[in-house]
mmCIF file of C-alpha atoms in Angstrom:
data_model
loop_
_atom_site.group_PDB
_atom_site.id
_atom_site.type_symbol
_atom_site.label_atom_id
_atom_site.label_comp_id
_atom_site.label_asym_id
_atom_site.label_seq_id
_atom_site.Cartn_x
_atom_site.Cartn_y
_atom_site.Cartn_z
ATOM 1 C CA MET A 1 0.000 0.000 0.000
ATOM 2 C CA VAL A 2 1.297 3.449 -0.928
ATOM 3 C CA VAL A 3 0.783 6.109 1.731
ATOM 4 C CA SER A 4 0.571 9.668 0.467
ATOM 5 C CA ARG A 5 2.313 12.537 2.191
ATOM 6 C CA ASN A 6 -1.086 13.926 3.187
ATOM 7 C CA GLU A 7 -2.107 10.622 4.767
ATOM 8 C CA SER A 8 1.130 10.314 6.713
ATOM 9 C CA ILE A 9 0.798 13.863 8.023
ATOM 10 C CA GLU A 10 -2.797 13.251 9.104
ATOM 11 C CA LYS A 11 -1.601 10.297 11.173
ATOM 12 C CA ASP A 12 0.927 12.461 13.031
ATOM 13 C CA ASP A 13 0.120 13.755 16.498
ATOM 14 C CA SER A 14 -1.818 16.950 15.757
ATOM 15 C CA SER A 15 -0.621 18.412 19.065
ATOM 16 C CA GLU A 16 2.821 18.812 17.494
ATOM 17 C CA TYR A 17 1.381 21.150 14.858
ATOM 18 C CA ASP A 18 0.372 24.636 15.874
ATOM 19 C CA ARG A 19 -1.398 25.894 12.742
ATOM 20 C CA LYS A 20 -2.225 29.308 14.176
ATOM 21 C CA SER A 21 1.395 29.941 15.058
ATOM 22 C CA GLU A 22 2.621 28.832 11.624
ATOM 23 C CA VAL A 23 0.050 31.021 9.857
ATOM 24 C CA HIS A 24 1.024 34.084 11.872
ATOM 25 C CA SER A 25 4.718 33.395 11.361
ATOM 26 C CA PHE A 26 4.188 33.234 7.591
ATOM 27 C CA ASP A 27 2.039 36.377 7.621
ATOM 28 C CA ASP A 28 4.447 38.339 9.819
ATOM 29 C CA SER A 29 7.305 37.629 7.409
ATOM 30 C CA LYS A 30 5.446 39.661 4.730
ATOM 31 C CA MET A 31 7.421 37.640 2.170
ATOM 32 C CA GLY A 32 4.487 35.789 0.660
ATOM 33 C CA VAL A 33 4.610 32.475 -1.171
ATOM 34 C CA LYS A 34 7.360 33.783 -3.432
ATOM 35 C CA GLY A 35 9.489 34.339 -0.338
ATOM 36 C CA LEU A 36 9.159 30.652 0.557
ATOM 37 C CA LEU A 37 10.276 29.628 -2.917
ATOM 38 C CA ASP A 38 13.166 32.093 -2.857
ATOM 39 C CA ALA A 39 14.223 30.580 0.478
ATOM 40 C CA GLY A 40 14.574 27.196 -1.227
ATOM 41 C CA VAL A 41 11.479 25.410 0.103
ATOM 42 C CA THR A 42 11.145 21.952 -1.489
ATOM 43 C CA LYS A 43 8.304 20.653 0.708
ATOM 44 C CA LEU A 44 5.090 22.582 1.243
ATOM 45 C CA PRO A 45 4.597 24.047 4.724
ATOM 46 C CA ARG A 46 1.666 22.301 6.319
ATOM 47 C CA ILE A 47 -0.617 25.350 6.172
ATOM 48 C CA PHE A 48 -0.798 24.858 2.383
ATOM 49 C CA LEU A 49 -1.755 21.180 2.370
ATOM 50 C CA HIS A 50 -5.290 20.455 1.150
ATOM 51 C CA ASN A 51 -7.267 17.423 2.269
ATOM 52 C CA GLN A 52 -8.209 16.597 -1.304
ATOM 53 C CA TYR A 53 -5.638 14.473 -3.044
ATOM 54 C CA VAL A 54 -4.366 14.823 -6.594
ATOM 55 C CA SER A 55 -6.893 12.395 -8.089
ATOM 56 C CA GLU A 56 -9.706 14.756 -7.110
ATOM 57 C CA LYS A 57 -7.939 17.774 -8.592
ATOM 58 C CA LYS A 58 -7.094 16.551 -12.053
ATOM 59 C CA SER A 59 -9.619 17.235 -14.784
ATOM 60 C CA ASP A 60 -10.812 14.187 -16.715
ATOM 61 C CA PRO A 61 -9.361 14.371 -20.274
ATOM 62 C CA ASP A 62 -12.559 12.874 -21.687
ATOM 63 C CA VAL A 63 -14.619 15.577 -19.949
ATOM 64 C CA THR A 64 -12.257 18.331 -21.060
ATOM 65 C CA SER A 65 -12.644 17.282 -24.680
ATOM 66 C CA LYS A 66 -16.413 16.896 -24.290
ATOM 67 C CA PHE A 67 -16.997 20.398 -22.854
ATOM 68 C CA SER A 68 -15.496 23.687 -23.983
ATOM 69 C CA ILE A 69 -15.955 27.166 -22.547
ATOM 70 C CA PRO A 70 -18.038 29.325 -24.912
ATOM 71 C CA VAL A 71 -16.074 31.854 -26.986
ATOM 72 C CA VAL A 72 -17.895 35.006 -28.102
ATOM 73 C CA ASP A 73 -16.464 37.015 -30.992
ATOM 74 C CA PHE A 74 -17.070 40.772 -30.637
ATOM 75 C CA GLN A 75 -16.161 41.421 -34.273
ATOM 76 C CA GLY A 76 -18.813 43.690 -35.813
ATOM 77 C CA LEU A 77 -20.413 44.505 -32.459
ATOM 78 C CA GLY A 78 -20.668 48.231 -33.130
ATOM 79 C CA THR A 79 -21.395 48.105 -36.856
ATOM 80 C CA SER A 80 -24.040 45.443 -37.429
ATOM 81 C CA ALA A 81 -27.395 45.138 -35.622
ATOM 82 C CA ALA A 82 -27.659 41.510 -36.746
ATOM 83 C CA GLN A 83 -24.182 40.735 -35.425
ATOM 84 C CA ARG A 84 -25.002 42.421 -32.123
ATOM 85 C CA ALA A 85 -28.169 40.318 -31.799
ATOM 86 C CA ASP A 86 -26.101 37.156 -32.356
ATOM 87 C CA ILE A 87 -23.564 38.249 -29.730
ATOM 88 C CA VAL A 88 -26.350 38.977 -27.212
ATOM 89 C CA ARG A 89 -27.840 35.529 -27.860
ATOM 90 C CA GLU A 90 -24.464 33.812 -27.357
ATOM 91 C CA ILE A 91 -23.825 35.734 -24.130
ATOM 92 C CA LYS A 92 -27.303 34.871 -22.833
ATOM 93 C CA ASN A 93 -26.700 31.162 -23.430
ATOM 94 C CA ALA A 94 -23.255 31.315 -21.815
ATOM 95 C CA CYS A 95 -24.545 33.159 -18.722
ATOM 96 C CA GLU A 96 -27.481 30.791 -18.253
ATOM 97 C CA ASN A 97 -25.604 27.527 -18.853
ATOM 98 C CA TRP A 98 -21.957 28.166 -17.969
ATOM 99 C CA GLY A 99 -21.580 31.420 -16.049
ATOM 100 C CA PHE A 100 -18.299 31.764 -17.981
ATOM 101 C CA PHE A 101 -17.218 32.718 -21.485
ATOM 102 C CA GLN A 102 -14.203 34.081 -23.316
ATOM 103 C CA ILE A 103 -14.332 37.119 -25.600
ATOM 104 C CA VAL A 104 -12.133 37.821 -28.610
ATOM 105 C CA HIS A 105 -11.825 40.909 -30.829
ATOM 106 C CA HIS A 106 -12.570 43.229 -27.923
ATOM 107 C CA GLU A 107 -11.011 46.684 -27.868
ATOM 108 C CA ILE A 108 -8.152 46.192 -25.399
ATOM 109 C CA PRO A 109 -4.864 46.268 -27.367
ATOM 110 C CA SER A 110 -2.501 43.311 -27.056
ATOM 111 C CA SER A 111 0.269 45.704 -26.068
ATOM 112 C CA VAL A 112 -1.712 46.898 -23.031
ATOM 113 C CA LYS A 113 -2.551 43.342 -21.948
ATOM 114 C CA GLU A 114 1.093 42.301 -22.259
ATOM 115 C CA LYS A 115 2.241 45.362 -20.311
ATOM 116 C CA VAL A 116 -0.171 44.827 -17.424
ATOM 117 C CA LEU A 117 0.849 41.152 -17.056
ATOM 118 C CA LYS A 118 4.489 42.230 -17.122
ATOM 119 C CA GLY A 119 3.806 45.030 -14.617
ATOM 120 C CA ILE A 120 2.158 42.637 -12.130
ATOM 121 C CA ARG A 121 5.050 40.207 -12.508
ATOM 122 C CA HIS A 122 7.581 42.983 -11.910
ATOM 123 C CA PHE A 123 5.756 44.066 -8.753
ATOM 124 C CA HIS A 124 5.888 40.585 -7.256
ATOM 125 C CA GLU A 125 9.488 39.982 -8.311
ATOM 126 C CA GLN A 126 10.930 43.237 -6.992
ATOM 127 C CA ASP A 127 12.926 43.426 -3.770
ATOM 128 C CA SER A 128 10.916 42.100 -0.820
ATOM 129 C CA GLU A 129 11.671 45.202 1.251
ATOM 130 C CA VAL A 130 9.896 47.331 -1.363
ATOM 131 C CA LYS A 131 6.867 45.019 -1.448
ATOM 132 C CA LYS A 132 6.613 44.966 2.356
ATOM 133 C CA GLU A 133 5.549 48.610 2.323
ATOM 134 C CA PHE A 134 2.287 47.498 0.686
ATOM 135 C CA TYR A 135 1.716 44.357 2.797
ATOM 136 C CA SER A 136 -1.511 44.745 4.772
ATOM 137 C CA ARG A 137 -4.778 43.046 5.733
ATOM 138 C CA ASP A 138 -6.644 46.329 6.120
ATOM 139 C CA VAL A 139 -9.520 45.846 3.639
ATOM 140 C CA THR A 140 -10.393 49.555 3.750
ATOM 141 C CA ARG A 141 -7.072 50.502 2.116
ATOM 142 C CA LYS A 142 -7.187 51.104 -1.633
ATOM 143 C CA VAL A 143 -3.861 49.429 -2.455
ATOM 144 C CA THR A 144 -2.539 46.397 -0.591
ATOM 145 C CA TYR A 145 -0.439 43.300 -1.153
ATOM 146 C CA ASN A 146 -0.613 40.017 0.748
ATOM 147 C CA SER A 147 -0.803 36.255 0.393
ATOM 148 C CA ASN A 148 -4.370 34.879 0.679
ATOM 149 C CA PHE A 149 -6.832 37.595 1.721
ATOM 150 C CA ASP A 150 -8.564 35.014 3.967
ATOM 151 C CA LEU A 151 -5.354 33.492 5.378
ATOM 152 C CA LEU A 152 -6.374 34.020 9.003
ATOM 153 C CA LYS A 153 -9.818 32.407 8.491
ATOM 154 C CA SER A 154 -9.279 29.710 5.879
ATOM 155 C CA PRO A 155 -8.522 26.132 6.991
ATOM 156 C CA THR A 156 -5.941 25.866 4.181
ATOM 157 C CA ALA A 157 -3.766 28.439 2.461
ATOM 158 C CA ASN A 158 -3.369 28.693 -1.315
ATOM 159 C CA TRP A 159 -0.132 28.942 -3.286
ATOM 160 C CA ARG A 160 -0.350 32.554 -4.512
ATOM 161 C CA ASP A 161 0.413 36.191 -3.702
ATOM 162 C CA THR A 162 -1.782 39.111 -4.738
ATOM 163 C CA LEU A 163 -1.675 42.870 -5.319
ATOM 164 C CA TYR A 164 -5.109 44.466 -4.715
ATOM 165 C CA CYS A 165 -6.181 47.854 -6.099
ATOM 166 C CA VAL A 166 -9.553 49.576 -5.704
ATOM 167 C CA MET A 167 -9.625 51.537 -8.985
ATOM 168 C CA ALA A 168 -13.200 52.916 -9.080
ATOM 169 C CA PRO A 169 -15.306 54.840 -8.274
ATOM 170 C CA ASN A 170 -12.761 56.596 -6.043
ATOM 171 C CA PRO A 171 -9.327 55.545 -7.289
ATOM 172 C CA PRO A 172 -6.207 55.855 -5.160
ATOM 173 C CA ASP A 173 -3.816 58.729 -5.661
ATOM 174 C CA PRO A 174 -1.327 57.629 -8.344
ATOM 175 C CA GLU A 175 1.465 57.768 -5.752
ATOM 176 C CA GLU A 176 -0.318 55.051 -3.743
ATOM 177 C CA ILE A 177 0.004 52.556 -6.621
ATOM 178 C CA PRO A 178 3.369 50.727 -6.810
ATOM 179 C CA GLU A 179 5.626 52.628 -9.168
ATOM 180 C CA VAL A 180 6.663 49.502 -11.089
ATOM 181 C CA CYS A 181 3.091 48.967 -12.390
ATOM 182 C CA ARG A 182 1.464 52.353 -11.765
ATOM 183 C CA GLU A 183 1.217 53.669 -15.306
ATOM 184 C CA VAL A 184 -0.074 50.461 -16.879
ATOM 185 C CA LEU A 185 -2.653 49.773 -14.138
ATOM 186 C CA ILE A 186 -4.154 53.214 -14.663
ATOM 187 C CA GLU A 187 -4.192 52.657 -18.434
ATOM 188 C CA TYR A 188 -5.622 49.137 -18.156
ATOM 189 C CA THR A 189 -8.359 50.404 -15.815
ATOM 190 C CA LYS A 190 -9.607 52.840 -18.471
ATOM 191 C CA TYR A 191 -9.938 50.031 -21.021
ATOM 192 C CA ILE A 192 -11.615 47.663 -18.552
ATOM 193 C CA MET A 193 -14.122 50.290 -17.421
ATOM 194 C CA LYS A 194 -15.065 50.957 -21.042
ATOM 195 C CA LEU A 195 -15.365 47.224 -21.753
ATOM 196 C CA GLY A 196 -17.456 46.832 -18.597
ATOM 197 C CA ILE A 197 -20.022 49.337 -19.885
ATOM 198 C CA THR A 198 -20.255 47.344 -23.132
ATOM 199 C CA LEU A 199 -20.660 44.051 -21.275
ATOM 200 C CA PHE A 200 -23.382 45.403 -18.984
ATOM 201 C CA GLU A 201 -25.261 46.756 -22.010
ATOM 202 C CA LEU A 202 -25.118 43.323 -23.669
ATOM 203 C CA LEU A 203 -26.171 41.592 -20.442
ATOM 204 C CA SER A 204 -29.107 44.008 -20.091
ATOM 205 C CA GLU A 205 -30.208 43.196 -23.614
ATOM 206 C CA ALA A 206 -29.794 39.473 -22.905
ATOM 207 C CA LEU A 207 -32.251 39.963 -20.034
ATOM 208 C CA GLN A 208 -34.613 41.765 -22.437
ATOM 209 C CA LEU A 209 -34.144 45.020 -20.546
ATOM 210 C CA LYS A 210 -33.123 48.430 -21.847
ATOM 211 C CA SER A 211 -29.412 48.425 -22.672
ATOM 212 C CA ASP A 212 -28.570 50.912 -19.908
ATOM 213 C CA HIS A 213 -30.549 49.099 -17.173
ATOM 214 C CA LEU A 214 -27.608 47.460 -15.372
ATOM 215 C CA LYS A 215 -25.458 50.557 -15.800
ATOM 216 C CA ASP A 216 -28.221 52.655 -14.210
ATOM 217 C CA MET A 217 -28.192 50.219 -11.276
ATOM 218 C CA GLU A 218 -24.520 51.224 -10.786
ATOM 219 C CA CYS A 219 -23.270 47.732 -11.630
ATOM 220 C CA ALA A 220 -20.324 49.243 -13.534
ATOM 221 C CA GLU A 221 -19.449 51.787 -10.861
ATOM 222 C CA GLY A 222 -17.024 49.848 -8.663
ATOM 223 C CA LEU A 223 -13.844 48.205 -9.975
ATOM 224 C CA PHE A 224 -11.473 46.113 -7.877
ATOM 225 C CA ILE A 225 -8.371 44.824 -9.674
ATOM 226 C CA THR A 226 -6.221 41.970 -8.358
ATOM 227 C CA GLY A 227 -2.845 40.984 -9.765
ATOM 228 C CA HIS A 228 -2.197 37.329 -8.891
ATOM 229 C CA TYR A 229 1.234 35.713 -8.837
ATOM 230 C CA TYR A 230 1.345 31.898 -8.683
ATOM 231 C CA PRO A 231 4.976 30.765 -8.287
ATOM 232 C CA ALA A 232 6.090 27.326 -9.455
ATOM 233 C CA CYS A 233 5.017 24.914 -6.713
ATOM 234 C CA PRO A 234 7.339 22.171 -5.400
ATOM 235 C CA GLU A 235 4.377 19.860 -4.620
ATOM 236 C CA PRO A 236 1.499 20.982 -6.858
ATOM 237 C CA ASP A 237 -0.591 17.872 -6.214
ATOM 238 C CA LEU A 238 -0.969 18.768 -2.535
ATOM 239 C CA THR A 239 -2.328 22.290 -2.761
ATOM 240 C CA LEU A 240 -4.233 24.733 -4.964
ATOM 241 C CA GLY A 241 -3.382 28.106 -6.442
ATOM 242 C CA LEU A 242 -6.907 29.281 -5.642
ATOM 243 C CA SER A 243 -9.560 27.232 -3.859
ATOM 244 C CA GLY A 244 -12.934 26.522 -5.430
ATOM 245 C CA HIS A 245 -15.127 29.611 -5.030
ATOM 246 C CA THR A 246 -17.652 31.858 -6.731
ATOM 247 C CA ASP A 247 -16.957 35.556 -7.334
ATOM 248 C CA SER A 248 -18.881 37.958 -5.135
ATOM 249 C CA GLY A 249 -19.599 40.867 -7.467
ATOM 250 C CA PHE A 250 -21.648 41.534 -10.571
ATOM 251 C CA LEU A 251 -19.089 40.560 -13.194
ATOM 252 C CA THR A 252 -15.403 39.611 -13.471
ATOM 253 C CA THR A 253 -12.962 39.801 -16.351
ATOM 254 C CA VAL A 254 -9.752 37.785 -16.203
ATOM 255 C CA LEU A 255 -6.585 38.175 -18.213
ATOM 256 C CA GLN A 256 -4.418 35.069 -17.877
ATOM 257 C CA ASP A 257 -1.034 34.150 -19.297
ATOM 258 C CA GLN A 258 -0.206 31.037 -21.309
ATOM 259 C CA ILE A 259 0.443 28.774 -18.301
ATOM 260 C CA GLY A 260 -3.244 28.269 -17.556
ATOM 261 C CA GLY A 261 -4.630 26.301 -14.612
ATOM 262 C CA LEU A 262 -8.073 27.920 -14.287
ATOM 263 C CA GLN A 263 -10.932 25.424 -14.080
ATOM 264 C CA VAL A 264 -14.733 25.826 -14.037
ATOM 265 C CA PHE A 265 -17.140 23.399 -12.359
ATOM 266 C CA HIS A 266 -19.640 22.420 -15.058
ATOM 267 C CA LYS A 267 -22.080 19.498 -14.956
ATOM 268 C CA ASN A 268 -20.359 18.046 -11.873
ATOM 269 C CA GLN A 269 -16.941 18.094 -13.550
ATOM 270 C CA TRP A 270 -13.927 20.408 -13.456
ATOM 271 C CA VAL A 271 -13.333 21.761 -16.956
ATOM 272 C CA ASP A 272 -10.132 23.560 -18.016
ATOM 273 C CA VAL A 273 -10.347 27.142 -19.275
ATOM 274 C CA PRO A 274 -7.639 27.047 -21.963
ATOM 275 C CA PHE A 275 -5.351 29.952 -22.749
ATOM 276 C CA LEU A 276 -6.690 31.633 -25.876
ATOM 277 C CA PRO A 277 -4.325 34.251 -27.356
ATOM 278 C CA GLY A 278 -5.874 37.718 -27.250
ATOM 279 C CA ALA A 279 -8.926 36.606 -25.246
ATOM 280 C CA LEU A 280 -10.376 37.862 -21.998
ATOM 281 C CA ILE A 281 -12.327 35.565 -19.685
ATOM 282 C CA VAL A 282 -15.666 36.877 -18.394
ATOM 283 C CA ASN A 283 -17.689 35.343 -15.586
ATOM 284 C CA ILE A 284 -20.889 36.070 -13.705
ATOM 285 C CA GLY A 285 -20.653 36.934 -10.000
ATOM 286 C CA ASP A 286 -22.956 36.146 -7.074
ATOM 287 C CA LEU A 287 -24.526 39.597 -7.034
ATOM 288 C CA MET A 288 -25.484 39.287 -10.710
ATOM 289 C CA GLN A 289 -27.117 35.943 -9.927
ATOM 290 C CA LEU A 290 -29.028 37.635 -7.103
ATOM 291 C CA ILE A 291 -30.336 40.596 -9.129
ATOM 292 C CA THR A 292 -31.260 38.341 -12.089
ATOM 293 C CA ASN A 293 -33.119 36.009 -9.693
ATOM 294 C CA ASP A 294 -30.982 33.002 -10.716
ATOM 295 C CA LYS A 295 -31.378 33.583 -14.469
ATOM 296 C CA PHE A 296 -27.619 34.116 -14.820
ATOM 297 C CA LYS A 297 -25.403 31.687 -12.938
ATOM 298 C CA SER A 298 -22.383 32.351 -10.743
ATOM 299 C CA VAL A 299 -20.375 29.120 -10.769
ATOM 300 C CA LEU A 300 -17.529 27.529 -8.856
ATOM 301 C CA HIS A 301 -14.038 27.908 -10.296
ATOM 302 C CA ARG A 302 -10.480 27.388 -9.045
ATOM 303 C CA VAL A 303 -6.830 27.532 -10.082
ATOM 304 C CA LEU A 304 -4.539 24.512 -9.925
ATOM 305 C CA ALA A 305 -1.015 24.794 -8.554
ATOM 306 C CA LYS A 306 1.668 23.866 -11.091
ATOM 307 C CA ASN A 307 5.326 22.921 -11.040
ATOM 308 C CA VAL A 308 6.006 25.557 -13.688
ATOM 309 C CA GLY A 309 5.625 29.281 -13.302
ATOM 310 C CA PRO A 310 5.104 31.895 -12.313
ATOM 311 C CA ARG A 311 1.525 32.069 -13.606
ATOM 312 C CA ILE A 312 0.290 35.662 -13.800
ATOM 313 C CA SER A 313 -3.347 36.725 -14.004
ATOM 314 C CA VAL A 314 -5.195 40.012 -13.637
ATOM 315 C CA ALA A 315 -8.777 39.756 -12.396
ATOM 316 C CA SER A 316 -11.014 42.834 -12.624
ATOM 317 C CA PHE A 317 -14.092 42.677 -10.421
ATOM 318 C CA PHE A 318 -17.081 44.925 -11.041
ATOM 319 C CA ARG A 319 -18.253 44.937 -7.466
ATOM 320 C CA MET A 320 -18.765 46.977 -4.351
ATOM 321 C CA HIS A 321 -16.008 47.726 -1.895
ATOM 322 C CA PHE A 322 -15.841 49.769 1.271
ATOM 323 C CA GLN A 323 -16.985 53.164 -0.022
ATOM 324 C CA ASN A 324 -18.057 56.034 2.189
ATOM 325 C CA GLY A 325 -21.577 57.236 1.524
ATOM 326 C CA SER A 326 -22.765 54.219 -0.449
ATOM 327 C CA GLU A 327 -23.165 51.583 2.264
ATOM 328 C CA SER A 328 -26.967 51.831 2.309
ATOM 329 C CA ARG A 329 -27.453 51.176 -1.439
ATOM 330 C CA LEU A 330 -29.821 48.193 -1.727
ATOM 331 C CA TYR A 331 -29.707 45.351 -4.245
ATOM 332 C CA GLY A 332 -32.422 42.776 -4.853
ATOM 333 C CA PRO A 333 -33.991 40.894 -7.770
ATOM 334 C CA ILE A 334 -34.798 43.216 -10.699
ATOM 335 C CA LYS A 335 -38.524 43.963 -10.588
ATOM 336 C CA GLU A 336 -38.933 43.661 -14.369
ATOM 337 C CA LEU A 337 -37.773 40.032 -14.206
ATOM 338 C CA LEU A 338 -40.298 38.995 -11.561
ATOM 339 C CA SER A 339 -43.809 37.600 -12.023
ATOM 340 C CA ASP A 340 -46.247 35.235 -10.343
ATOM 341 C CA GLU A 341 -44.464 32.400 -12.151
ATOM 342 C CA ASN A 342 -41.048 33.810 -11.221
ATOM 343 C CA PRO A 343 -41.288 35.171 -7.655
ATOM 344 C CA PRO A 344 -38.213 36.622 -5.907
ATOM 345 C CA ILE A 345 -35.723 34.025 -4.650
ATOM 346 C CA TYR A 346 -33.645 36.524 -2.672
ATOM 347 C CA ARG A 347 -34.230 39.398 -0.270
ATOM 348 C CA GLU A 348 -32.633 42.783 -0.710
ATOM 349 C CA THR A 349 -29.194 43.431 0.784
ATOM 350 C CA SER A 350 -27.221 46.601 1.400
ATOM 351 C CA ARG A 351 -23.713 47.162 0.068
ATOM 352 C CA LYS A 352 -22.341 47.246 3.606
ATOM 353 C CA GLU A 353 -23.949 43.952 4.644
ATOM 354 C CA TYR A 354 -22.873 42.239 1.434
ATOM 355 C CA VAL A 355 -19.230 43.314 1.558
ATOM 356 C CA MET A 356 -18.915 42.500 5.271
ATOM 357 C CA ARG A 357 -20.283 38.984 4.660
ATOM 358 C CA LEU A 358 -17.772 38.522 1.841
ATOM 359 C CA TYR A 359 -14.746 39.315 3.979
ATOM 360 C CA ASN A 360 -16.019 37.406 7.005
ATOM 361 C CA LYS A 361 -16.720 34.310 4.924
ATOM 362 C CA GLY A 362 -13.528 33.939 2.872
ATOM 363 C CA LEU A 363 -13.058 31.279 0.178
ATOM 364 C CA ASP A 364 -14.786 28.321 1.797
ATOM 365 C CA GLY A 365 -16.287 26.812 -1.378
ATOM 366 C CA THR A 366 -19.841 27.850 -0.538
ATOM 367 C CA SER A 367 -22.016 30.492 -2.164
ATOM 368 C CA LEU A 368 -22.216 33.951 -0.659
ATOM 369 C CA LEU A 369 -25.914 33.990 -1.605
ATOM 370 C CA SER A 370 -27.229 31.493 0.963
ATOM 371 C CA PRO A 371 -27.963 34.055 3.719
ATOM 372 C CA PHE A 372 -29.994 36.164 1.279
ATOM 373 C CA LYS A 373 -32.335 33.386 0.098
ATOM 374 C CA LEU A 374 -35.978 33.799 1.015
ATOM 375 C CA GLN A 375 -37.617 30.924 2.879
ATOM 376 C CA LYS A 376 -40.095 29.009 0.740
#
């Protein structure tokens, strides 16, 4: 019988392992996962070990070939009414059945996408003393860096470090953004905000609402950008880059490099989201599922750890953050989508309540929507 490393560790006397102490020691170092790798770690510290074993993490090749993430071509979007109608139909199907799709021929130049990936990489690979100035777990700050935003709550840490930037509606002063990626993050934000308006118009039309409906609900107002850095992992079968979770906001766009590793849970199977040159990944968030009364689906996804890297990705979340003066804004199912046959599934929630629940919950693999469901 072959005993895995996980199994042998589980059989050890748990009293010899002080998880809380190890977590705080890692956090206090402010070096992140990259710091562990730079220090020559060849075995994962125990705080990163997941109970699932490798066989549960690998995607089934037969399933991967059977399912493929929808790809929507934006070519002709602004010039042909017929083409726009086709794009709206494709997006509607993707949002109802997958919760994920990739878009090509959007308006973000390849040069900007390449620069922002390079800028995020340069931030994470600069001198650790420079990065430490940004290391914080204060979620009210507009620019922070840390490893695992839910490190102190989660039962298991993930193999990644992240730079977080609240870019809208009240962006940080340029001097607050790390100099090594300042210029490109500001530029990339402008493109993403413009693309977000387009996406929310198409989603509104897919819901058979006026094209500015979701924009008027302020869905495109808040933008939270995260720059993830997934170093090569010495034992990728024993951990994850990002645990299975759903996104909390209205909508997310993801720019990933060629290394890949993102997976979506579809029809009870993990399906790879392949790298597609020039594409952006788009996925529905929990709050969009709430306001559409379950018409659009927010689905589980995760990132595998790999023995190659680093993997770089830039996720842009159209969502609420801690913003003064907007905490009381309420969100509930859109009235125009409700009827006797389609009664509300969720109650209304305020921005403040929603964001607080997000940070208190962490990435535990469950939906953020459960507390907002109405009793039948």
